[in-house]
Amino acid sequence: MKLKKKAAAAGAVIAALTAAVGTAAYPAYAEWLNYGVMGDLNGDKQINISDLVLLSEHLLAKSSLSLSNGYKTDGKPVSVNGGDYFYSDEYFITADVNQDKRVDSFDLVLLRQHIVRGYGDIVWLWEEDGQTTTTTTTTAAATTTASTVTTSVTTATTSVPDSSFIPAPLYDQYGSLPSQDEAELLVFYVDFPDCKYDYEPSEAEIEKIAFGSENTSDPNYPFDSMSAFYDRSSKGAIDLQGKAYRYTTKNNKSTYENDAWHVALIDEIMQSYAGTIDFSKFDGDNDKIIDSILISVPTKAGDDDWWPAAGGYGGNNNSVSNGMTLGHVIVGNAQIEPSTDHKNFVSSYLHEMGHCMGLPDYYLYSGYSDNNPFGLNGSAGYELMDDAICDFGALSKLMLGWYTSDQIQVYDSSAGTQTFTLNNAQKGESNCVIIPNGSLADKYRSEFFIIEFATLDGNNGQVSSYWWKQPAAEGVRVYHAEATNNGNRWYNYWKYASGEDEATNTNAGRRFIRLVGESSDHSDNTDNFYRTGSVISSSTSGFQWYDSNGGQTVDPGVKITVGERSGDSYTITISAN
């Protein structure tokens, strides 16, 4: 069985519902994909009278359950728990409360009982080890607080391919641009009456650069187009689509400056197109939020106010139209040069879209200097969220849901010495190895090392042309991840600037991402790729767990020995110290 994850709204359902009705028990190391909450028909992650009305009207043929913000089957039969759900086009899988593979009055009775009594059975479905697993959890009503009791766990016989991408751990935490399935980007190529482009591409050219198909002969490759870059990096997990518009502002440039959120500019553009653009078409995950908007201005507008940046809309977010609201907005001055040069335009905004999907900057905001300009240093320190000149690394791809379950290999200390194969991270067979600090049961919201074999192929093809990445290198690299759930925002350690999160202490203390093997002065001249014969142990810089004070002092108790490279793969062996 395989549902489109944009319809399943995988992580968001779990996070919102467990916050309201308790915490469900999940099996350790399970790769789960949530298909919805039984009884939630309007996609608001609650089970209440609104859902009852929708189901009642559907059964009376007064309305259809094919709503735009729900968990649809896209008109295809869905095989689960040993049989097919007999729905007509786009009926909700979540409407089948009793799971008898049809939507009828029996579901209405159960839904009414749940709402009236204030408790009942809420069912999650997820993928685990190639099978569909059903967990039934009895909870209190959403308006009360009570403990959760697991009443039954059953495993169905229907096989689910291991080739399905894992749910994106970022999706329910931050960002508005989906990292899986359909994602929509609205591009506004904007100039001012007093600040014009020297070269002005047509809307068709902008759309080709943003959403065009792969072109390996393009001199800008791997920045041939935004869509093609993401398709390669994600192995097809994300389908970036969109539309481009040319716009000239009503006022001169200075009118829109000294505004960190660019609210006046955004509002003017949205109001100007309110009658001509159906903004609901730019909502790939059907959450009533425009996935992302890119506003690009001329480079000569200057960096003080127009340096590329992304963030949530900072104004009064009333409905734009059709019940839509604004999500993340990118504003920047990375322009398209004459038709042969759009590398900076594509690479800059690929980085910013990484923010829209939930990733932070990996470089330092404070403590910046010529000797320490970035957060990831050494020969292995190229990453799109740091340098914006290359591919995403293994940790980013894991968080974005760009691995299939069988591409994530986890070291199990109880199994003794284990040998793994790492495939070329820039090709479709790319994979990774994770060494957990304890359990990974909380959907990678934990501390772990993640290992990949990075090369200069594909999306890393231009790294060697940048002076600060000389000599460009490839090999096995190891990231130290700290994604432990810390309060209600598990990415608290991602903010590097002193004052935003004192735990990071600029470059000391806990950080979401570090590279193992950086030198003490964080020099880019250090070779921290590992190759045949390399041994990574507790004596290696950065290969330690964090202690209670945020220092890297705790011996992980294992060592990594890098074996032979054979074409597009390396072997590594992990053993106890």
Coordinates of C-alpha atoms in Angstrom, one line a residue:
M1 CA 0.0 0.0 0.0
K2 CA 1.3 3.5 -0.8
L3 CA -0.6 6.7 -0.2
K4 CA 0.8 10.1 -1.3
K5 CA 2.3 11.6 1.8
K6 CA 0.9 15.0 0.9
A7 CA -2.5 13.5 1.4
A8 CA -1.6 11.6 4.5
A9 CA -0.2 14.7 6.3
A10 CA 2.0 12.2 8.2
G11 CA 3.8 14.1 10.9
A12 CA 1.4 16.9 11.4
V13 CA -1.5 14.6 12.4
I14 CA 0.6 12.8 15.1
A15 CA 2.0 16.0 16.6
A16 CA -1.3 17.9 16.8
L17 CA -3.4 15.0 18.0
T18 CA -1.0 13.7 20.7
A19 CA -0.7 17.2 22.1
A20 CA -4.5 17.3 22.5
V21 CA -5.4 13.8 23.6
G22 CA -2.3 12.2 25.0
T23 CA 0.8 10.4 23.6
A24 CA 0.5 7.2 21.7
A25 CA 3.0 4.4 22.1
Y26 CA 5.3 3.7 19.1
P27 CA 7.5 0.7 18.7
A28 CA 11.3 1.2 18.9
Y29 CA 13.0 1.8 15.6
A30 CA 9.7 1.6 13.6
E31 CA 9.6 3.5 10.3
W32 CA 6.1 4.7 10.5
L33 CA 3.9 6.6 8.0
N34 CA 0.7 8.0 9.5
Y35 CA -2.3 7.7 7.2
G36 CA -4.6 9.8 9.3
V37 CA -6.7 9.7 12.5
M38 CA -9.8 7.6 12.2
G39 CA -12.8 10.0 12.6
D40 CA -11.0 13.2 11.6
L41 CA -12.8 14.2 8.4
N42 CA -12.0 17.9 8.1
G43 CA -8.3 17.6 8.6
D44 CA -8.2 19.7 11.8
K45 CA -6.6 16.9 13.8
Q46 CA -9.5 16.8 16.2
I47 CA -12.5 14.5 16.5
N48 CA -15.7 16.5 17.1
I49 CA -19.1 17.5 16.0
S50 CA -17.8 19.0 12.8
D51 CA -16.7 15.6 11.6
L52 CA -20.0 14.0 12.6
V53 CA -21.9 16.6 10.5
L54 CA -19.6 15.9 7.5
L55 CA -20.1 12.2 7.7
S56 CA -23.9 12.5 8.2
E57 CA -24.2 14.8 5.2
H58 CA -22.1 12.5 3.1
L59 CA -24.3 9.5 3.9
L60 CA -27.4 11.5 3.1
A61 CA -25.8 12.5 -0.2
K62 CA -25.9 16.1 0.7
S63 CA -22.2 16.6 0.3
S64 CA -19.0 14.7 -0.6
L65 CA -16.1 13.8 1.6
S66 CA -13.6 14.8 -1.2
L67 CA -12.4 17.8 0.7
S68 CA -9.2 19.6 -0.3
N69 CA -7.6 19.5 3.2
G70 CA -8.1 15.9 4.1
Y71 CA -6.5 12.5 3.7
K72 CA -7.5 11.4 0.2
T73 CA -6.9 8.3 -1.7
D74 CA -6.6 10.2 -4.9
G75 CA -9.3 8.0 -6.5
K76 CA -7.2 4.8 -6.3
P77 CA -8.1 1.6 -4.4
V78 CA -6.2 1.4 -1.2
S79 CA -5.1 -2.0 0.0
V80 CA -4.7 -2.2 3.7
N81 CA -5.2 -4.8 6.4
G82 CA -5.8 -7.6 3.9
G83 CA -8.3 -6.0 1.6
D84 CA -9.4 -3.0 -0.4
Y85 CA -11.2 0.0 0.9
F86 CA -14.3 0.3 -1.3
Y87 CA -14.4 4.1 -1.7
S88 CA -15.5 6.1 -4.6
D89 CA -13.3 8.9 -5.8
E90 CA -11.3 10.6 -3.0
Y91 CA -13.4 9.4 -0.1
F92 CA -11.6 9.7 3.1
I93 CA -9.8 6.6 4.5
T94 CA -10.3 8.2 7.9
A95 CA -14.1 8.0 7.5
D96 CA -13.9 4.2 7.8
V97 CA -14.0 4.3 11.6
N98 CA -14.6 0.6 12.1
Q99 CA -12.2 -0.4 9.4
D100 CA -14.6 -2.7 7.5
K101 CA -13.3 -1.2 4.2
R102 CA -16.4 0.8 3.5
V103 CA -18.0 4.1 4.7
D104 CA -21.5 3.6 6.0
S105 CA -23.9 4.2 9.0
F106 CA -21.9 1.9 11.3
D107 CA -19.1 4.4 11.1
L108 CA -21.5 7.2 11.9
V109 CA -22.7 5.4 15.1
L110 CA -19.1 4.8 16.3
L111 CA -18.1 8.4 15.6
R112 CA -21.2 9.7 17.5
Q113 CA -20.4 7.5 20.5
H114 CA -16.9 8.7 20.6
I115 CA -17.9 12.4 20.6
V116 CA -20.9 12.0 23.0
R117 CA -19.0 9.9 25.6
G118 CA -15.8 11.9 25.3
Y119 CA -13.6 8.9 24.8
G120 CA -13.1 6.1 22.4
D121 CA -10.8 4.3 20.1
I122 CA -8.5 6.4 17.9
V123 CA -6.6 4.4 15.3
W124 CA -3.3 5.2 13.7
L125 CA -1.9 3.3 10.7
W126 CA 1.8 3.2 10.0
E127 CA 4.3 1.3 8.0
E128 CA 6.7 -1.0 10.0
D129 CA 9.1 -3.5 8.6
G130 CA 7.3 -3.9 5.3
Q131 CA 3.8 -4.3 6.8
T132 CA 0.9 -2.1 7.7
T133 CA 0.5 -2.0 11.5
T134 CA -2.7 -0.9 13.2
T135 CA -2.4 0.6 16.7
T136 CA -5.6 1.3 18.7
T137 CA -5.2 3.7 21.5
T138 CA -7.9 4.6 24.1
T139 CA -7.7 8.3 25.0
A140 CA -9.5 10.9 26.9
A141 CA -11.5 13.6 25.0
A142 CA -9.4 16.4 23.5
T143 CA -10.7 18.9 26.1
T144 CA -9.4 16.8 29.0
T145 CA -6.1 15.5 30.2
A146 CA -5.6 11.8 30.9
S147 CA -3.0 9.1 30.5
T148 CA -2.9 7.0 27.4
V149 CA -3.5 3.2 27.5
T150 CA -2.5 1.0 24.6
T151 CA -5.3 -1.5 24.3
S152 CA -4.2 -3.6 21.3
V153 CA -1.6 -3.8 18.6
T154 CA -2.2 -6.0 15.6
T155 CA -0.1 -6.6 12.5
A156 CA -1.9 -7.1 9.2
T157 CA -0.9 -9.4 6.4
T158 CA -0.8 -6.8 3.6
S159 CA 2.8 -6.2 2.5
V160 CA 4.1 -2.7 2.1
P161 CA 7.2 -2.1 0.0
D162 CA 10.3 -0.9 1.8
S163 CA 10.8 1.5 -1.0
S164 CA 8.5 4.1 0.4
F165 CA 10.2 7.2 1.6
I166 CA 10.2 7.7 5.4
P167 CA 8.0 10.5 6.7
A168 CA 9.9 13.8 6.9
P169 CA 10.7 14.4 10.6
L170 CA 10.6 18.2 9.8
Y171 CA 7.1 18.3 8.5
D172 CA 5.3 18.6 11.7
Q173 CA 7.8 20.9 13.3
Y174 CA 8.5 23.9 11.2
G175 CA 8.2 25.3 7.7
S176 CA 5.4 25.5 5.1
L177 CA 7.0 24.0 2.0
P178 CA 6.5 20.3 1.8
S179 CA 9.7 18.3 1.3
Q180 CA 7.8 15.3 -0.1
D181 CA 5.5 14.8 -3.0
E182 CA 4.0 18.0 -4.6
A183 CA 5.5 21.3 -3.4
E184 CA 4.4 24.6 -4.9
L185 CA 6.5 27.8 -5.3
L186 CA 5.1 31.2 -6.4
V187 CA 7.9 33.3 -8.0
F188 CA 7.5 37.1 -8.3
Y189 CA 10.4 38.6 -10.2
V190 CA 10.1 42.2 -8.9
D191 CA 11.8 45.5 -9.7
F192 CA 11.2 49.1 -8.6
P193 CA 10.5 52.3 -10.6
D194 CA 13.9 53.6 -9.6
C195 CA 15.8 50.2 -9.6
K196 CA 15.4 48.1 -12.7
Y197 CA 17.0 44.9 -14.0
D198 CA 19.8 45.3 -16.5
Y199 CA 18.7 41.9 -18.0
E200 CA 15.0 41.1 -17.7
P201 CA 14.0 37.5 -18.4
S202 CA 10.6 36.6 -19.5
E203 CA 8.2 34.7 -17.3
A204 CA 8.7 31.6 -19.4
E205 CA 12.4 31.8 -18.9
I206 CA 12.1 32.3 -15.2
E207 CA 9.8 29.2 -15.0
K208 CA 12.2 27.1 -17.0
I209 CA 15.1 28.1 -14.6
A210 CA 12.9 27.4 -11.6
F211 CA 10.8 24.4 -12.7
G212 CA 12.5 23.1 -15.8
S213 CA 13.6 19.5 -16.4
E214 CA 17.1 18.2 -15.9
N215 CA 19.7 19.4 -18.4
T216 CA 23.2 18.0 -17.7
S217 CA 24.7 20.1 -20.6
D218 CA 23.5 23.3 -19.0
P219 CA 26.7 25.3 -18.1
N220 CA 25.0 26.1 -14.8
Y221 CA 24.6 22.4 -13.9
P222 CA 23.9 21.2 -11.2
F223 CA 22.0 24.4 -10.9
D224 CA 20.2 23.8 -14.2
S225 CA 16.9 24.3 -12.4
M226 CA 15.5 24.3 -8.9
S227 CA 13.2 21.4 -9.6
A228 CA 15.9 19.3 -11.3
F229 CA 18.3 19.9 -8.4
Y230 CA 15.7 18.8 -5.8
D231 CA 14.7 15.8 -7.8
R232 CA 18.3 14.5 -7.9
S233 CA 18.9 15.3 -4.2
S234 CA 15.7 13.8 -3.0
K235 CA 15.7 10.8 -5.4
G236 CA 12.3 11.9 -6.6
A237 CA 10.8 12.4 -3.2
I238 CA 9.8 16.0 -3.9
D239 CA 8.1 17.4 -7.0
L240 CA 8.7 21.2 -7.1
Q241 CA 6.2 23.0 -9.3
G242 CA 5.0 26.6 -9.6
K243 CA 4.4 29.7 -11.6
A244 CA 6.4 32.9 -12.2
Y245 CA 5.1 36.5 -12.5
R246 CA 6.8 39.8 -13.4
Y247 CA 5.9 42.7 -11.2
T248 CA 7.0 46.4 -10.8
T249 CA 6.2 48.0 -7.5
K250 CA 4.0 51.0 -7.1
N251 CA 6.6 53.0 -5.2
N252 CA 10.4 53.5 -5.2
K253 CA 12.7 51.0 -3.5
S254 CA 13.2 53.0 -0.3
T255 CA 9.5 52.7 0.5
Y256 CA 10.0 49.0 1.2
E257 CA 13.3 49.1 3.1
N258 CA 14.0 49.1 6.8
D259 CA 11.4 46.4 7.1
A260 CA 12.9 43.1 8.2
W261 CA 9.8 41.1 7.2
H262 CA 9.2 43.0 3.9
V263 CA 5.5 43.1 4.9
A264 CA 4.6 46.2 2.8
L265 CA 6.1 44.6 -0.3
I266 CA 4.5 41.3 0.3
D267 CA 1.1 42.8 1.0
E268 CA 1.2 44.9 -2.1
I269 CA 2.1 42.0 -4.4
M270 CA -0.6 39.7 -2.9
Q271 CA -3.3 42.3 -3.1
S272 CA -2.3 43.1 -6.7
Y273 CA -2.8 39.5 -7.7
A274 CA -5.7 38.6 -5.5
G275 CA -8.2 38.8 -8.4
T276 CA -6.0 36.9 -10.9
I277 CA -4.3 34.1 -9.1
D278 CA -6.0 31.2 -7.5
F279 CA -3.7 30.8 -4.5
S280 CA -5.3 27.5 -3.5
K281 CA -3.4 25.9 -6.4
F282 CA -0.1 26.7 -4.6
D283 CA -0.8 24.4 -1.6
G284 CA 0.8 21.1 -2.3
D285 CA 0.0 19.5 1.0
N286 CA -3.6 20.8 1.2
D287 CA -3.2 22.6 4.6
K288 CA -4.7 25.9 3.4
I289 CA -1.3 27.6 3.6
I290 CA 0.5 28.7 0.4
D291 CA 3.6 26.5 0.4
S292 CA 6.1 29.2 -0.3
I293 CA 6.6 32.5 -2.1
L294 CA 9.8 33.8 -3.7
I295 CA 10.2 37.5 -4.3
S296 CA 13.4 38.3 -6.2
V297 CA 14.7 41.8 -6.7
P298 CA 17.6 43.3 -8.7
T299 CA 21.1 42.6 -7.2
K300 CA 21.8 46.4 -7.3
A301 CA 19.1 46.9 -4.8
G302 CA 21.9 46.2 -2.3
D303 CA 22.6 43.7 0.4
D304 CA 21.5 45.7 3.5
D305 CA 17.8 45.2 3.0
W306 CA 17.7 42.6 0.2
W307 CA 20.2 39.9 1.1
P308 CA 18.4 36.6 0.4
A309 CA 16.5 35.4 3.5
A310 CA 13.5 33.3 4.3
G311 CA 11.0 33.2 7.1
G312 CA 7.4 33.1 8.1
Y313 CA 5.2 36.0 6.9
G314 CA 5.5 38.7 9.6
G315 CA 2.4 40.6 8.9
N316 CA -1.3 40.3 9.8
N317 CA -2.0 37.0 8.2
N318 CA -5.6 37.3 7.1
S319 CA -6.9 35.1 4.4
V320 CA -5.3 35.9 1.0
S321 CA -8.2 34.4 -1.0
N322 CA -10.1 31.1 -1.1
G323 CA -9.4 30.7 2.6
M324 CA -5.6 30.6 2.0
T325 CA -3.0 32.1 4.3
L326 CA 0.7 32.9 3.7
G327 CA 3.4 30.5 4.8
H328 CA 7.1 31.1 4.4
V329 CA 8.3 33.9 2.1
I330 CA 11.7 34.3 0.5
V331 CA 13.0 37.8 -0.4
G332 CA 16.4 38.3 -2.0
N333 CA 18.5 40.0 -4.6
A334 CA 20.0 36.9 -6.3
Q335 CA 19.0 37.8 -9.8
I336 CA 19.1 35.9 -13.1
E337 CA 22.0 37.2 -15.3
P338 CA 21.9 37.0 -19.1
S339 CA 20.4 33.7 -20.3
T340 CA 23.7 31.7 -19.9
D341 CA 24.1 32.5 -16.1
H342 CA 21.5 31.7 -13.5
K343 CA 23.8 29.7 -11.1
N344 CA 23.6 32.2 -8.2
F345 CA 19.8 32.7 -8.6
V346 CA 19.2 28.9 -8.4
S347 CA 21.7 28.0 -5.7
S348 CA 20.8 30.9 -3.4
Y349 CA 17.1 30.2 -3.5
L350 CA 17.6 26.4 -3.2
H351 CA 19.2 27.3 0.2
E352 CA 16.4 29.5 1.2
M353 CA 13.8 26.9 0.2
G354 CA 15.7 24.6 2.6
H355 CA 14.5 27.1 5.3
C356 CA 11.0 26.9 4.0
M357 CA 11.1 23.1 4.4
G358 CA 12.3 23.6 8.0
L359 CA 16.1 23.4 7.9
P360 CA 18.2 26.1 9.7
D361 CA 21.4 27.8 8.6
Y362 CA 24.4 25.6 9.4
Y363 CA 26.8 28.5 9.7
L364 CA 27.5 30.8 12.6
Y365 CA 25.6 34.1 12.9
S366 CA 28.0 35.4 15.5
G367 CA 31.7 34.7 15.9
Y368 CA 32.0 35.1 12.1
S369 CA 35.5 35.8 10.9
D370 CA 37.7 35.2 7.8
N371 CA 39.3 32.2 9.6
N372 CA 35.9 30.7 10.7
P373 CA 33.3 31.8 8.2
F374 CA 31.0 28.8 8.3
G375 CA 29.6 26.3 10.7
L376 CA 30.9 23.2 9.0
N377 CA 34.6 23.3 8.3
G378 CA 37.3 21.2 6.7
S379 CA 37.4 19.3 3.4
A380 CA 34.1 17.6 4.4
G381 CA 32.3 20.8 5.3
Y382 CA 30.3 21.5 2.2
E383 CA 26.5 21.4 2.6
L384 CA 23.8 23.4 1.0
M385 CA 22.5 24.9 4.3
D386 CA 26.1 26.1 5.0
D387 CA 27.7 27.1 1.7
A388 CA 24.8 27.1 -0.8
I389 CA 27.2 25.7 -3.5
C390 CA 26.4 22.0 -3.3
D391 CA 24.1 19.2 -2.3
F392 CA 22.4 18.6 1.0
G393 CA 24.2 16.2 3.4
A394 CA 22.9 13.0 5.0
L395 CA 21.4 14.7 8.1
S396 CA 19.4 17.2 6.0
K397 CA 18.2 14.5 3.7
L398 CA 17.1 12.3 6.7
M399 CA 15.1 15.2 8.2
L400 CA 13.5 16.0 4.8
G401 CA 12.4 12.4 4.3
W402 CA 14.7 11.7 1.3
Y403 CA 15.6 8.2 2.3
T404 CA 13.6 5.0 2.0
S405 CA 13.4 2.9 5.0
D406 CA 15.8 0.3 3.6
Q407 CA 18.4 3.1 2.9
I408 CA 18.8 3.9 6.6
Q409 CA 21.1 1.4 8.3
V410 CA 21.2 1.5 12.1
Y411 CA 24.0 0.2 14.2
D412 CA 22.8 -2.1 17.0
S413 CA 25.3 -2.4 19.8
S414 CA 23.7 -5.7 21.0
A415 CA 24.6 -7.3 17.7
G416 CA 28.3 -6.8 18.1
T417 CA 30.6 -5.8 15.3
Q418 CA 28.7 -4.9 12.2
T419 CA 29.9 -4.0 8.6
F420 CA 27.9 -1.7 6.4
T421 CA 28.1 -0.6 2.8
L422 CA 27.8 3.1 2.0
N423 CA 26.7 4.0 -1.5
N424 CA 27.5 7.2 -3.4
A425 CA 25.5 9.9 -1.6
Q426 CA 25.0 11.8 -4.9
K427 CA 23.2 9.0 -6.7
G428 CA 19.8 7.3 -6.5
E429 CA 21.1 4.4 -4.4
S430 CA 22.5 6.7 -1.7
N431 CA 22.1 5.5 1.9
C432 CA 23.4 6.2 5.4
V433 CA 24.4 4.6 8.6
I434 CA 23.2 5.8 12.0
I435 CA 24.8 5.2 15.4
P436 CA 22.2 6.1 18.0
N437 CA 22.8 7.4 21.5
G438 CA 20.2 5.1 23.0
S439 CA 16.9 4.8 21.1
L440 CA 15.7 6.2 17.8
A441 CA 12.1 5.5 18.7
D442 CA 11.1 9.2 18.7
K443 CA 11.3 9.6 14.9
Y444 CA 15.0 10.7 15.0
R445 CA 14.3 13.3 17.7
S446 CA 17.4 12.2 19.5
E447 CA 21.2 12.4 19.5
F448 CA 23.1 10.3 17.0
F449 CA 25.9 10.1 14.5
I450 CA 25.0 9.8 10.8
I451 CA 27.5 8.6 8.2
E452 CA 27.6 8.9 4.4
F453 CA 29.9 8.6 1.4
A454 CA 30.0 12.0 -0.2
T455 CA 31.4 12.5 -3.7
L456 CA 31.9 15.3 -6.2
D457 CA 29.3 13.8 -8.5
G458 CA 25.8 15.2 -9.3
N459 CA 24.7 18.1 -7.1
N460 CA 28.3 18.5 -5.7
G461 CA 29.7 18.9 -9.2
Q462 CA 30.7 22.5 -8.8
V463 CA 32.2 22.4 -5.3
S464 CA 35.8 22.4 -6.7
S465 CA 35.2 25.7 -8.5
Y466 CA 34.9 27.7 -5.3
W467 CA 38.2 28.9 -3.8
W468 CA 37.3 28.3 -0.2
K469 CA 36.7 24.6 -0.9
Q470 CA 40.2 23.8 -2.3
P471 CA 41.2 21.2 -2.6
A472 CA 37.7 19.7 -3.1
A473 CA 37.6 16.2 -1.7
E474 CA 35.3 13.2 -1.2
G475 CA 35.1 10.2 1.1
V476 CA 33.3 9.0 4.2
R477 CA 32.0 11.8 6.5
V478 CA 30.4 11.7 9.9
Y479 CA 27.9 14.2 11.3
H480 CA 27.0 14.5 15.0
A481 CA 23.3 15.3 15.2
E482 CA 21.5 16.7 18.2
A483 CA 17.8 16.6 17.5
T484 CA 16.5 15.7 21.0
N485 CA 13.0 16.8 21.8
N486 CA 13.7 19.8 24.0
G487 CA 10.3 21.2 25.2
N488 CA 7.8 21.8 22.4
R489 CA 10.3 22.6 19.8
W490 CA 12.8 19.8 19.2
Y491 CA 15.0 22.0 16.9
N492 CA 16.0 24.3 19.8
Y493 CA 19.6 23.5 19.2
W494 CA 19.5 24.7 15.6
K495 CA 19.9 28.4 16.2
Y496 CA 23.5 29.2 16.3
A497 CA 23.5 32.9 17.1
S498 CA 24.5 33.8 20.7
G499 CA 21.4 35.3 22.3
E500 CA 19.0 33.2 20.2
D501 CA 19.9 30.1 22.1
E502 CA 22.5 30.4 24.8
A503 CA 22.9 26.6 24.8
T504 CA 24.9 26.9 21.6
N505 CA 27.3 29.5 23.1
T506 CA 28.3 30.5 19.6
N507 CA 30.4 27.6 18.5
A508 CA 30.5 25.6 21.7
G509 CA 27.8 23.5 23.4
R510 CA 25.0 21.6 21.8
R511 CA 24.3 22.2 18.1
F512 CA 22.0 20.4 15.8
I513 CA 24.8 19.6 13.4
R514 CA 28.5 19.2 13.7
L515 CA 31.2 17.5 11.6
V516 CA 33.4 14.9 13.2
G517 CA 37.1 15.6 12.7
E518 CA 37.1 19.4 12.5
S519 CA 40.3 21.0 13.7
S520 CA 40.4 23.1 16.9
D521 CA 40.7 26.3 14.9
H522 CA 37.9 25.2 12.5
S523 CA 40.1 25.5 9.5
D524 CA 38.9 24.7 6.1
N525 CA 42.3 23.3 5.3
T526 CA 41.7 20.2 7.6
D527 CA 40.9 17.0 5.8
N528 CA 38.1 15.5 7.7
F529 CA 37.0 13.0 5.1
Y530 CA 37.8 9.4 6.0
R531 CA 39.1 6.8 3.6
T532 CA 40.4 3.2 3.6
G533 CA 42.2 2.5 6.8
S534 CA 40.9 5.5 8.8
V535 CA 39.8 4.8 12.3
I536 CA 37.3 7.1 14.1
S537 CA 37.2 6.7 17.8
S538 CA 36.7 8.7 21.0
S539 CA 40.1 10.2 20.5
T540 CA 38.9 11.8 17.2
S541 CA 37.8 15.4 17.5
G542 CA 34.0 15.6 17.7
F543 CA 33.3 11.9 18.0
Q544 CA 31.8 12.1 21.5
W545 CA 28.3 12.5 22.9
Y546 CA 27.3 15.7 24.7
D547 CA 27.4 15.7 28.5
S548 CA 24.8 17.4 30.7
N549 CA 26.6 20.7 30.3
G550 CA 26.7 20.6 26.5
G551 CA 30.4 19.6 26.3
Q552 CA 31.5 16.8 23.9
T553 CA 33.1 14.6 26.5
V554 CA 31.1 11.3 26.6
D555 CA 32.8 8.3 25.0
P556 CA 30.4 6.7 22.5
G557 CA 31.9 3.3 23.3
V558 CA 32.4 2.4 19.6
K559 CA 34.9 3.0 16.8
I560 CA 34.4 3.2 13.0
T561 CA 37.0 1.5 10.7
V562 CA 36.7 2.5 7.1
G563 CA 37.2 -0.3 4.6
E564 CA 37.8 -0.5 0.9
R565 CA 36.3 1.7 -1.7
S566 CA 34.8 -0.2 -4.6
G567 CA 33.6 2.0 -7.3
D568 CA 30.6 3.9 -5.9
S569 CA 30.7 2.4 -2.4
Y570 CA 32.7 2.2 0.8
T571 CA 32.5 -0.4 3.5
I572 CA 32.7 0.7 7.2
T573 CA 32.9 -1.5 10.2
I574 CA 31.5 -0.4 13.6
S575 CA 32.7 -2.2 16.7
A576 CA 32.9 -1.7 20.5
N577 CA 36.1 0.1 21.7

